JSON list of C-alpha atoms in Angstrom, two decimals:
[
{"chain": "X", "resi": 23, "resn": "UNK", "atom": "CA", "xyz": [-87.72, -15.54, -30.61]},
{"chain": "X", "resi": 24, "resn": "UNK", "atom": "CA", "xyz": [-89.17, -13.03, -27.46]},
{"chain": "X", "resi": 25, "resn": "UNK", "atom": "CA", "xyz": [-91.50, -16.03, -26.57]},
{"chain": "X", "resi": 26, "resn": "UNK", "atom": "CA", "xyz": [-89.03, -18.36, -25.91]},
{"chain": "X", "resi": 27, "resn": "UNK", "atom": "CA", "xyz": [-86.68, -16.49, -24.11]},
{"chain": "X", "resi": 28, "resn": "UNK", "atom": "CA", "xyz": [-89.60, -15.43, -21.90]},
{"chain": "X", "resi": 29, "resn": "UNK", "atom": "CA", "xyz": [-90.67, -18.94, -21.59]},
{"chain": "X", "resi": 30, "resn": "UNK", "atom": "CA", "xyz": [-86.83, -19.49, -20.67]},
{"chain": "X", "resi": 31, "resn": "UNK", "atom": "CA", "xyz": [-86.76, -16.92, -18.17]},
{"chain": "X", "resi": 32, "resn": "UNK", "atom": "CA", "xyz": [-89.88, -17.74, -16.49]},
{"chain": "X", "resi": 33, "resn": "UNK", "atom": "CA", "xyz": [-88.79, -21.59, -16.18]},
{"chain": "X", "resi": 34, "resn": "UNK", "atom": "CA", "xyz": [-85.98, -20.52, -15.01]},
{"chain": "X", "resi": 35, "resn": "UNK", "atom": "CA", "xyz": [-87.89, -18.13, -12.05]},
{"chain": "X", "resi": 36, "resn": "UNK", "atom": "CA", "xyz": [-90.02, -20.73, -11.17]},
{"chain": "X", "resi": 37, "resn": "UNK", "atom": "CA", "xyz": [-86.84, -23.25, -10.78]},
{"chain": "X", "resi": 38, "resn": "UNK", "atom": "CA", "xyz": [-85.36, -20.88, -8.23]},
{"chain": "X", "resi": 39, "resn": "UNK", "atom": "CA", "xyz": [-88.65, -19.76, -6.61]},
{"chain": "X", "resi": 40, "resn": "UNK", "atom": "CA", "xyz": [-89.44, -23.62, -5.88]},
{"chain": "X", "resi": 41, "resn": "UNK", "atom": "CA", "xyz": [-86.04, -23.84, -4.39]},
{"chain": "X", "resi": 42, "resn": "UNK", "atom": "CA", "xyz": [-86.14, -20.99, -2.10]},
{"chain": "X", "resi": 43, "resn": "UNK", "atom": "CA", "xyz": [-89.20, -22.05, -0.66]},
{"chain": "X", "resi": 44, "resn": "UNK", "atom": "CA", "xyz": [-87.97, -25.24, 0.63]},
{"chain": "X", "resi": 45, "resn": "UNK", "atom": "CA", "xyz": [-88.42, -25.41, 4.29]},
{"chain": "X", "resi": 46, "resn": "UNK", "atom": "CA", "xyz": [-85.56, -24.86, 6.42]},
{"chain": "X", "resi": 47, "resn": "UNK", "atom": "CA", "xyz": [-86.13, -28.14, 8.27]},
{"chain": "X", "resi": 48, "resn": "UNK", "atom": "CA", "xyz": [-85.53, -29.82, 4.44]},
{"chain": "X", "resi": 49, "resn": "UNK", "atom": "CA", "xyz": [-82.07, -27.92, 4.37]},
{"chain": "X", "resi": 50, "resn": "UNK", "atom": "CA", "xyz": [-80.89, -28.90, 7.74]},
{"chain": "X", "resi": 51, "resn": "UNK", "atom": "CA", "xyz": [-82.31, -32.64, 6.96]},
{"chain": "X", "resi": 52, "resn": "UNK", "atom": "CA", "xyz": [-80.43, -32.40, 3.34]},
{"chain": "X", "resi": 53, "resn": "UNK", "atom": "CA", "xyz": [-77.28, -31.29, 5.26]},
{"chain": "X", "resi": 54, "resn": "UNK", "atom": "CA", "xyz": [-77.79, -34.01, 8.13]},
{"chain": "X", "resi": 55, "resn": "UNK", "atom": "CA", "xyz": [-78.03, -36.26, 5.07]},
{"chain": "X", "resi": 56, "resn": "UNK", "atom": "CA", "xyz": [-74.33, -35.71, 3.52]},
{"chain": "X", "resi": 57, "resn": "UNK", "atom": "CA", "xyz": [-75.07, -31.87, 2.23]},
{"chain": "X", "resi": 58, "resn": "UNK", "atom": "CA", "xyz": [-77.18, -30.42, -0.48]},
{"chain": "X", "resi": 59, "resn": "UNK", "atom": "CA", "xyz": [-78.49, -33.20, -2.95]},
{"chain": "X", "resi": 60, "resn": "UNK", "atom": "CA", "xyz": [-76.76, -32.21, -6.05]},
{"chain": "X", "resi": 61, "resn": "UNK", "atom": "CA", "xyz": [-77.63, -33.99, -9.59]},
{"chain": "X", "resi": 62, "resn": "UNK", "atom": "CA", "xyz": [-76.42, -36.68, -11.08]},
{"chain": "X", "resi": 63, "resn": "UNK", "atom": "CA", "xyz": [-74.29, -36.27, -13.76]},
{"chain": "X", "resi": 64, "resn": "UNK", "atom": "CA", "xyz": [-74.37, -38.25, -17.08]},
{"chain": "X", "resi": 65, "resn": "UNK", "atom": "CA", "xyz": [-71.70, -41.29, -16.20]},
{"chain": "X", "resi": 66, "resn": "UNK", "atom": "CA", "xyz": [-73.99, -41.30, -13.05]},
{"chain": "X", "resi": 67, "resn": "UNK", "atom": "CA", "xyz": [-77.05, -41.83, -14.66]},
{"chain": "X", "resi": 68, "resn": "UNK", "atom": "CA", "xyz": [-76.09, -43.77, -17.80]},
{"chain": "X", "resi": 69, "resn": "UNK", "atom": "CA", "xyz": [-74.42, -46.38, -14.81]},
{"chain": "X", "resi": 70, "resn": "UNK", "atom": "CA", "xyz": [-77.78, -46.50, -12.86]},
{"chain": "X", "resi": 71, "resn": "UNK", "atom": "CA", "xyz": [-79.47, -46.56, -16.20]},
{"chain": "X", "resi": 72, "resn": "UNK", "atom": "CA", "xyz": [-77.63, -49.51, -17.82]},
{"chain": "X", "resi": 73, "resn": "UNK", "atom": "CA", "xyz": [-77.95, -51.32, -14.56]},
{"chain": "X", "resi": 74, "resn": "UNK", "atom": "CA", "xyz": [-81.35, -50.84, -13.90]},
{"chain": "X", "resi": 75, "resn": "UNK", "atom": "CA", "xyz": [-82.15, -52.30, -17.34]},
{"chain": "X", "resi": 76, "resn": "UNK", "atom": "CA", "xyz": [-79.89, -55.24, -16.29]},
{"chain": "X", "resi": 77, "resn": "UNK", "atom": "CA", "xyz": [-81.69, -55.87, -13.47]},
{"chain": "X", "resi": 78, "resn": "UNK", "atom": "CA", "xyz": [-85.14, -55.34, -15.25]},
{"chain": "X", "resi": 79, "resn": "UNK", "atom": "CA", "xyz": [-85.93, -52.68, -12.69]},
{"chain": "X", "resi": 80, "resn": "UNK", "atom": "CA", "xyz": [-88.78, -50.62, -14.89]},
{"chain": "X", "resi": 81, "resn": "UNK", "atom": "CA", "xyz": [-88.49, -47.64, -12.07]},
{"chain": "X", "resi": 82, "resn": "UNK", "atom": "CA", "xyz": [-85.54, -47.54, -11.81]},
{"chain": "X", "resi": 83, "resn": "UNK", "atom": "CA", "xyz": [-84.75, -47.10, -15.58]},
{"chain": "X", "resi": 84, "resn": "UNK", "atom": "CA", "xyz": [-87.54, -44.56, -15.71]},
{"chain": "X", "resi": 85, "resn": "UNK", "atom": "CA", "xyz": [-85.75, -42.42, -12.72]},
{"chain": "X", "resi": 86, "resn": "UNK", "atom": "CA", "xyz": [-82.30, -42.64, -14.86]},
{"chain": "X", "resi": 87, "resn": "UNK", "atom": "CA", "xyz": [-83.79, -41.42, -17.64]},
{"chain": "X", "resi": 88, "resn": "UNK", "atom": "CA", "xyz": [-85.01, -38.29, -15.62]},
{"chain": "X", "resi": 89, "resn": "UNK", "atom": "CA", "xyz": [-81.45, -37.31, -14.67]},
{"chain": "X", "resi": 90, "resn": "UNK", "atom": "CA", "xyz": [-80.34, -35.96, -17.55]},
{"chain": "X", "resi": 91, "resn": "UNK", "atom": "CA", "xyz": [-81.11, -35.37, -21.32]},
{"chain": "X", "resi": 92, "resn": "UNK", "atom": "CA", "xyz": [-81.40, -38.01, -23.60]},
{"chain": "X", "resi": 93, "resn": "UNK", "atom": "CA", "xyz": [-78.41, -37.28, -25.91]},
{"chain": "X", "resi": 94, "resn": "UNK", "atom": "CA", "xyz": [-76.36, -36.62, -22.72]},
{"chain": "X", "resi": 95, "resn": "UNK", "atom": "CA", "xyz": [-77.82, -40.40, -21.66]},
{"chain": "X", "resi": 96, "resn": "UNK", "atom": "CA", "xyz": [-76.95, -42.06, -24.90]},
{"chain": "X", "resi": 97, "resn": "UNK", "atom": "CA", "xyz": [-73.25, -40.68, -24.90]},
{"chain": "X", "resi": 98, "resn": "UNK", "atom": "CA", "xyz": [-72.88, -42.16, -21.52]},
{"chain": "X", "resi": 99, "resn": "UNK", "atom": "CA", "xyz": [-74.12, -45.40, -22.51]},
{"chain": "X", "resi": 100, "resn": "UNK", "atom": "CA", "xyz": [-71.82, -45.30, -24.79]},
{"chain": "X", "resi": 101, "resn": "UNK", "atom": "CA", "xyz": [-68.86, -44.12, -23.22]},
{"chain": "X", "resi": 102, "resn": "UNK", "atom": "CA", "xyz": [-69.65, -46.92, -20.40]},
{"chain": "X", "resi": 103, "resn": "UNK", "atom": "CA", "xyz": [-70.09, -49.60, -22.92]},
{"chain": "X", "resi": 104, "resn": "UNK", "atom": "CA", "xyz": [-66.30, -48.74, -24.27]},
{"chain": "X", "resi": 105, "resn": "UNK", "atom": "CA", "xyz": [-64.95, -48.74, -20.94]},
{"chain": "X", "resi": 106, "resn": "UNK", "atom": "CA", "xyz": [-66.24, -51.86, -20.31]},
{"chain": "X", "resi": 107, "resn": "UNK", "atom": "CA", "xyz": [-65.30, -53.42, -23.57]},
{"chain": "X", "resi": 108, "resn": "UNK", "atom": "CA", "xyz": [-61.71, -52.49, -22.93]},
{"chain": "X", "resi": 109, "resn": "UNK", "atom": "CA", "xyz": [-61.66, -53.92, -19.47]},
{"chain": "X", "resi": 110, "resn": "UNK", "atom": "CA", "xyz": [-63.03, -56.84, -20.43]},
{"chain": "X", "resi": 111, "resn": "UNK", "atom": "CA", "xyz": [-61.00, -57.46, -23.15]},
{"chain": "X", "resi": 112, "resn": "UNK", "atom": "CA", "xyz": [-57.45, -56.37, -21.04]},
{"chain": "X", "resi": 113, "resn": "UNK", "atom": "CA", "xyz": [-59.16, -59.53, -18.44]},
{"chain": "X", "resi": 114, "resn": "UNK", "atom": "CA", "xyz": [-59.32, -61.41, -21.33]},
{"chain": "X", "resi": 115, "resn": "UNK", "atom": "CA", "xyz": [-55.95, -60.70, -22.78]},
{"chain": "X", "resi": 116, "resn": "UNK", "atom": "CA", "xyz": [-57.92, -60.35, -26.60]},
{"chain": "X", "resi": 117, "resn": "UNK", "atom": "CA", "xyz": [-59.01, -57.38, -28.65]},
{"chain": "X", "resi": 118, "resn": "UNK", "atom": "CA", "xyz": [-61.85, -55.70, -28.16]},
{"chain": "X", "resi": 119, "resn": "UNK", "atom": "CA", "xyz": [-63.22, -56.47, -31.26]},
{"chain": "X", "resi": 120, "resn": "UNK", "atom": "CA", "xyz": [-62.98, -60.13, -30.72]},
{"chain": "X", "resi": 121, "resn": "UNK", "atom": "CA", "xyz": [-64.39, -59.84, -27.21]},
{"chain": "X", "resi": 122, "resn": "UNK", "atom": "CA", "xyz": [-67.43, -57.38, -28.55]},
{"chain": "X", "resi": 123, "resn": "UNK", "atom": "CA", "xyz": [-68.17, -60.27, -31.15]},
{"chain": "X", "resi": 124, "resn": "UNK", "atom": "CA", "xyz": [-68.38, -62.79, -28.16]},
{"chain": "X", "resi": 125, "resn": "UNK", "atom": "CA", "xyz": [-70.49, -60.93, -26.43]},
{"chain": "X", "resi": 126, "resn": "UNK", "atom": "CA", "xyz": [-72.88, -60.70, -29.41]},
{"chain": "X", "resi": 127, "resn": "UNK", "atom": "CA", "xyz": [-72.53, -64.15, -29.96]},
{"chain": "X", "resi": 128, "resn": "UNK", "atom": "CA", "xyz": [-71.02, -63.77, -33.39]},
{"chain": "X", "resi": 129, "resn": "UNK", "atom": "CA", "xyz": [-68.27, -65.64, -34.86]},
{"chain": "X", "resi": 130, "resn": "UNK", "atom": "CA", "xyz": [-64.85, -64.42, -34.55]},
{"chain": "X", "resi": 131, "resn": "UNK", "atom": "CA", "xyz": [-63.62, -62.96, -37.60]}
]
């Protein structure tokens, strides 16, 4: 139990230590840029994720996957692939069940 809040602790050091030490000419570049670079949250990367793998882009897919944990990525997935169900289905002016079966290619029950 000590060990891994010690191994917390000094992850968590290191984390900080790395970002104090960026070079002031980084900051004023990063603020130049549009501000600090902050993360990517989880719609964020389960978007660039989802169309990455649409568009076959191996890097990209791999950088995605980096943003966030995978749980976190898999509920966004998820959540997107609702979203998009329902819009798709409101275009449509069917149910989303009938439209998810479509997409599948699987007969309308």
């Amino acid at each position: 139990m000590l060990g891994r809040a010690r191994k917390a602790w000094s992850t968590w050091r290191k984390k900080v230590a790395r970002h104090e030490e960026r070079p002031k000419s980084e900051e004023r570049a990063a603020r130049a840029a549009g501000g600090p670079r902050r993360s990517p949250n989880l719609f964020e990367a389960a978007a660039a994720y989802v169309a990455a793998c649409v568009e076959d882009d191996q890097e990209r897919v791999d950088e995605a996957v980096g943003w966030v944990e995978p749980n976190a990525l898999a509920f966004g997935v998820n959540e997107l692939a609702c979203r998009a169900l329902i819009a798709l289905a409101r275009e449509r002016d069917e149910s989303p069940r009938a439209v998810a079966r479509s997409l599948l290619g699987l007969p309308v029950a």
